[in-house]
Each structure stands twice: as structure tokens, then as C-alpha cells.
Amino acid sequence: MTAIQILKRPDLIGQPPVSDEQVDLDPVDVTVGELYAVWLNDEPSPVSVEFQKRYTNGVLKFVRASTDQEVFIPKDEWETMRSDGRACRVKVAGRGRDPNSLEDIDPYGFLDPEEAGLNPKEKTKRLLAKKRLEDARVLRFLAIAYDEMPAGRGHAGVKAFIKDALEECALDGKKFAWTPSAGALLRALDRCGEPGNRPLSAFLVSAYFTAQATRAAGRGVA
């Protein structure tokens, strides 16, 4: 996944001068104070940033959570990041939400499950959220790779495709902790977007409702 990191004011990197005034030149899907999970260069996992303002030249200013580090992203690049899954709005999923409209990255997925003093319930909550995020990333990576080079619908062929794709990914320095089954990938292909439109949020929604169904089945809920 291509990442971006712009940590200087845009007028210091050859772009048009900026004004400290925030203006609404044209609609952008971002609101002051919103949190987003974004993929930045040199980061092994997404980081949390808060949107602060939009400059007169269209550049968006974010600040990394719990730090003073500023991240500047041009409007056009931001819109691309939003569409390809490199920038996802952070919301807490709730029961009964429409899976077609829910964009969810559970904030618990960014919290350290090994933090000292956590009670077992809190630790479990963080571990589950972290696993859902990681599993969604694996399935999205494989779905995009499958779209580029389909391997049919037979489980044997899809299983071989998964193995080869993850091995090639590992050679590039990225190793996923989970290897999904052929069935899991085929379901994701059907449920999570379409070729050319595989936003991470779709895979997170699918993972969320799958987890809900699994827990309900375990409790004997029809």
C-alpha cells in the first residue's frame, strides 16, 4: 500500500503560499476535529491523526494524536487516500448500523493491548479490535491482487493464489500475521466493494458483522 507523509508547511516545499485562514473552496469529506487512521511512510501500521484546518491553497493540516507533529496533505491526494483506503475515518461501530453506510475503524485497534494495569476485559477488547483491523488489511490486499490477476473461483486455485501473493508480499518486507482461507477471500470479493473500488472500510464492516454473527451463534441466538 502506497503511503504518504508530508510534514512541512506546503509553502516550504515548492507549493503556492498558504494563509492561516481556513476557507471552504469546495466540498471535502473532512470536518475539523475528526480523527482518521492514515498510512504514512516508514510506519508499520496506520497512525491516528486529527484534522485541524484547510489552507487557502487547498492543503489539509492534520496533527498526529498525542503529539505536536503536523501532517500536511494536498486536497487531491487526500481524496485519493480516502478512496483507496489509506485514510479512514475513525468511528466506533454500533449494533444495528447499516453495513452499507458504516465506515468503522474501532479506536481500540490503536491502543496497546499489553499496557500495564489493563483488566482482562479491556485487554480482550483491544486485542479483538486490533485483530479485526489486521484481518481487514490482509483481505483487502489479497482482494486487490486478485482483481489484478483473477485465480478463478475454485478453492484449490484460490488457496494457491493466496499462498503465492503473501509470499511475494513477504519478499517486499511486509508479512501479515494471518493467512485467510480460500472461502474467506471469496466472500470478501463478493461483499467488500468491487474491482477498482475496495476501500478498507468495506472489509472492516464485513469483519465487524461477521464477528457479531459469530458471537450471536455462540450464545445460541438465531
Tab-separated table of N, CA, C and O in Angstrom, residues 4-18 20 40-41 53 55 57-64 68-74:
chain	number	residue	atom	x	y	z
A	4	ILE	N	1.874	8.074	2.350
A	4	ILE	CA	2.286	9.463	2.139
A	4	ILE	C	2.607	10.092	3.480
A	4	ILE	O	1.996	9.768	4.484
A	5	GLN	N	3.592	10.936	3.482
A	5	GLN	CA	3.896	11.693	4.696
A	5	GLN	C	4.443	13.051	4.296
A	5	GLN	O	5.507	13.148	3.701
A	6	ILE	N	3.700	14.089	4.573
A	6	ILE	CA	4.124	15.449	4.285
A	6	ILE	C	4.156	16.176	5.615
A	6	ILE	O	3.120	16.454	6.195
A	7	LEU	N	5.359	16.495	6.089
A	7	LEU	CA	5.492	17.032	7.434
A	7	LEU	C	6.020	18.466	7.449
A	7	LEU	O	6.484	18.948	8.457
A	8	LYS	N	5.973	19.145	6.274
A	8	LYS	CA	6.375	20.540	6.217
A	8	LYS	C	5.215	21.364	5.698
A	8	LYS	O	4.367	20.872	4.979
A	9	ARG	N	5.210	22.631	6.092
A	9	ARG	CA	4.186	23.509	5.526
A	9	ARG	C	4.306	23.486	4.005
A	9	ARG	O	5.411	23.503	3.469
A	10	PRO	N	3.190	23.457	3.294
A	10	PRO	CA	3.243	23.339	1.838
A	10	PRO	C	4.008	24.445	1.148
A	10	PRO	O	4.603	24.228	0.101
A	11	ASP	N	4.047	25.658	1.720
A	11	ASP	CA	4.765	26.741	1.068
A	11	ASP	C	6.277	26.602	1.242
A	11	ASP	O	7.046	27.372	0.676
A	12	LEU	N	6.696	25.611	2.026
A	12	LEU	CA	8.129	25.364	2.196
A	12	LEU	C	8.621	24.248	1.288
A	12	LEU	O	9.800	23.930	1.268
A	13	ILE	N	7.727	23.634	0.544
A	13	ILE	CA	8.116	22.521	-0.335
A	13	ILE	C	7.695	22.801	-1.775
A	13	ILE	O	7.338	21.901	-2.528
A	14	GLY	N	7.726	24.082	-2.145
A	14	GLY	CA	7.511	24.440	-3.531
A	14	GLY	C	6.076	24.604	-3.966
A	14	GLY	O	5.810	24.816	-5.154
A	15	GLN	N	5.126	24.545	-3.046
A	15	GLN	CA	3.731	24.735	-3.397
A	15	GLN	C	3.327	26.184	-3.169
A	15	GLN	O	4.056	26.955	-2.546
A	16	PRO	N	2.153	26.601	-3.674
A	16	PRO	CA	1.724	28.002	-3.514
A	16	PRO	C	1.673	28.402	-2.049
A	16	PRO	O	1.433	27.579	-1.167
A	17	PRO	N	1.899	29.688	-1.763
A	17	PRO	CA	1.846	30.165	-0.374
A	17	PRO	C	0.493	29.896	0.259
A	17	PRO	O	-0.522	29.818	-0.424
A	18	VAL	N	0.513	29.747	1.571
A	18	VAL	CA	-0.728	29.484	2.279
A	18	VAL	C	-1.060	30.651	3.189
A	18	VAL	O	-0.205	31.435	3.576
A	20	ASP	N	-3.122	31.442	6.901
A	20	ASP	CA	-3.585	30.739	8.085
A	20	ASP	C	-5.107	30.726	8.193
A	20	ASP	O	-5.670	30.099	9.083
A	40	LEU	N	1.197	6.297	6.742
A	40	LEU	CA	2.285	7.226	6.487
A	40	LEU	C	3.549	6.450	6.166
A	40	LEU	O	3.715	5.304	6.579
A	41	ASN	N	4.457	7.093	5.457
A	41	ASN	CA	5.731	6.449	5.150
A	41	ASN	C	6.470	6.076	6.430
A	41	ASN	O	6.406	6.775	7.429
A	53	LYS	N	-7.296	22.091	9.981
A	53	LYS	CA	-7.741	23.180	9.124
A	53	LYS	C	-7.396	22.899	7.670
A	53	LYS	O	-6.587	22.037	7.349
A	55	TYR	N	-6.067	25.070	4.340
A	55	TYR	CA	-5.481	26.336	3.946
A	55	TYR	C	-6.102	26.861	2.653
A	55	TYR	O	-6.790	26.129	1.930
A	57	ASN	N	-4.847	27.365	-0.141
A	57	ASN	CA	-4.428	26.674	-1.359
A	57	ASN	C	-4.972	25.246	-1.425
A	57	ASN	O	-4.584	24.461	-2.292
A	58	GLY	N	-5.862	24.886	-0.483
A	58	GLY	CA	-6.479	23.577	-0.527
A	58	GLY	C	-5.770	22.513	0.279
A	58	GLY	O	-6.296	21.413	0.450
A	59	VAL	N	-4.569	22.788	0.784
A	59	VAL	CA	-3.835	21.799	1.570
A	59	VAL	C	-4.509	21.601	2.925
A	59	VAL	O	-4.965	22.563	3.555
A	60	LEU	N	-4.574	20.338	3.359
A	60	LEU	CA	-5.213	19.997	4.630
A	60	LEU	C	-4.159	19.772	5.712
A	60	LEU	O	-3.141	19.112	5.473
A	61	LYS	N	-4.428	20.313	6.890
A	61	LYS	CA	-3.490	20.170	8.003
A	61	LYS	C	-4.066	19.213	9.044
A	61	LYS	O	-5.197	19.366	9.500
A	62	PHE	N	-3.257	18.210	9.420
A	62	PHE	CA	-3.600	17.256	10.464
A	62	PHE	C	-2.507	17.288	11.526
A	62	PHE	O	-1.381	17.717	11.274
A	63	VAL	N	-2.849	16.793	12.714
A	63	VAL	CA	-1.862	16.630	13.784
A	63	VAL	C	-1.980	15.212	14.313
A	63	VAL	O	-3.087	14.707	14.555
A	64	ARG	N	-0.849	14.554	14.466
A	64	ARG	CA	-0.852	13.193	14.994
A	64	ARG	C	-1.310	13.196	16.441
A	64	ARG	O	-0.930	14.067	17.224
A	68	ASP	N	2.767	16.793	18.735
A	68	ASP	CA	2.645	18.068	18.038
A	68	ASP	C	3.060	17.943	16.581
A	68	ASP	O	3.228	18.955	15.889
A	69	GLN	N	3.256	16.711	16.101
A	69	GLN	CA	3.727	16.510	14.733
A	69	GLN	C	2.623	16.852	13.734
A	69	GLN	O	1.521	16.315	13.787
A	70	GLU	N	2.931	17.764	12.805
A	70	GLU	CA	1.955	18.210	11.822
A	70	GLU	C	2.103	17.408	10.529
A	70	GLU	O	3.208	17.097	10.098
A	71	VAL	N	0.988	17.111	9.916
A	71	VAL	CA	0.959	16.379	8.651
A	71	VAL	C	0.143	17.196	7.662
A	71	VAL	O	-1.022	17.504	7.924
A	72	PHE	N	0.739	17.578	6.539
A	72	PHE	CA	0.065	18.368	5.520
A	72	PHE	C	-0.171	17.497	4.289
A	72	PHE	O	0.765	16.904	3.757
A	73	ILE	N	-1.409	17.460	3.823
A	73	ILE	CA	-1.752	16.616	2.684
A	73	ILE	C	-2.566	17.438	1.693
A	73	ILE	O	-3.601	18.020	2.056
A	74	PRO	N	-2.137	17.507	0.433
A	74	PRO	CA	-2.913	18.235	-0.574
A	74	PRO	C	-4.302	17.625	-0.746
A	74	PRO	O	-4.485	16.414	-0.597
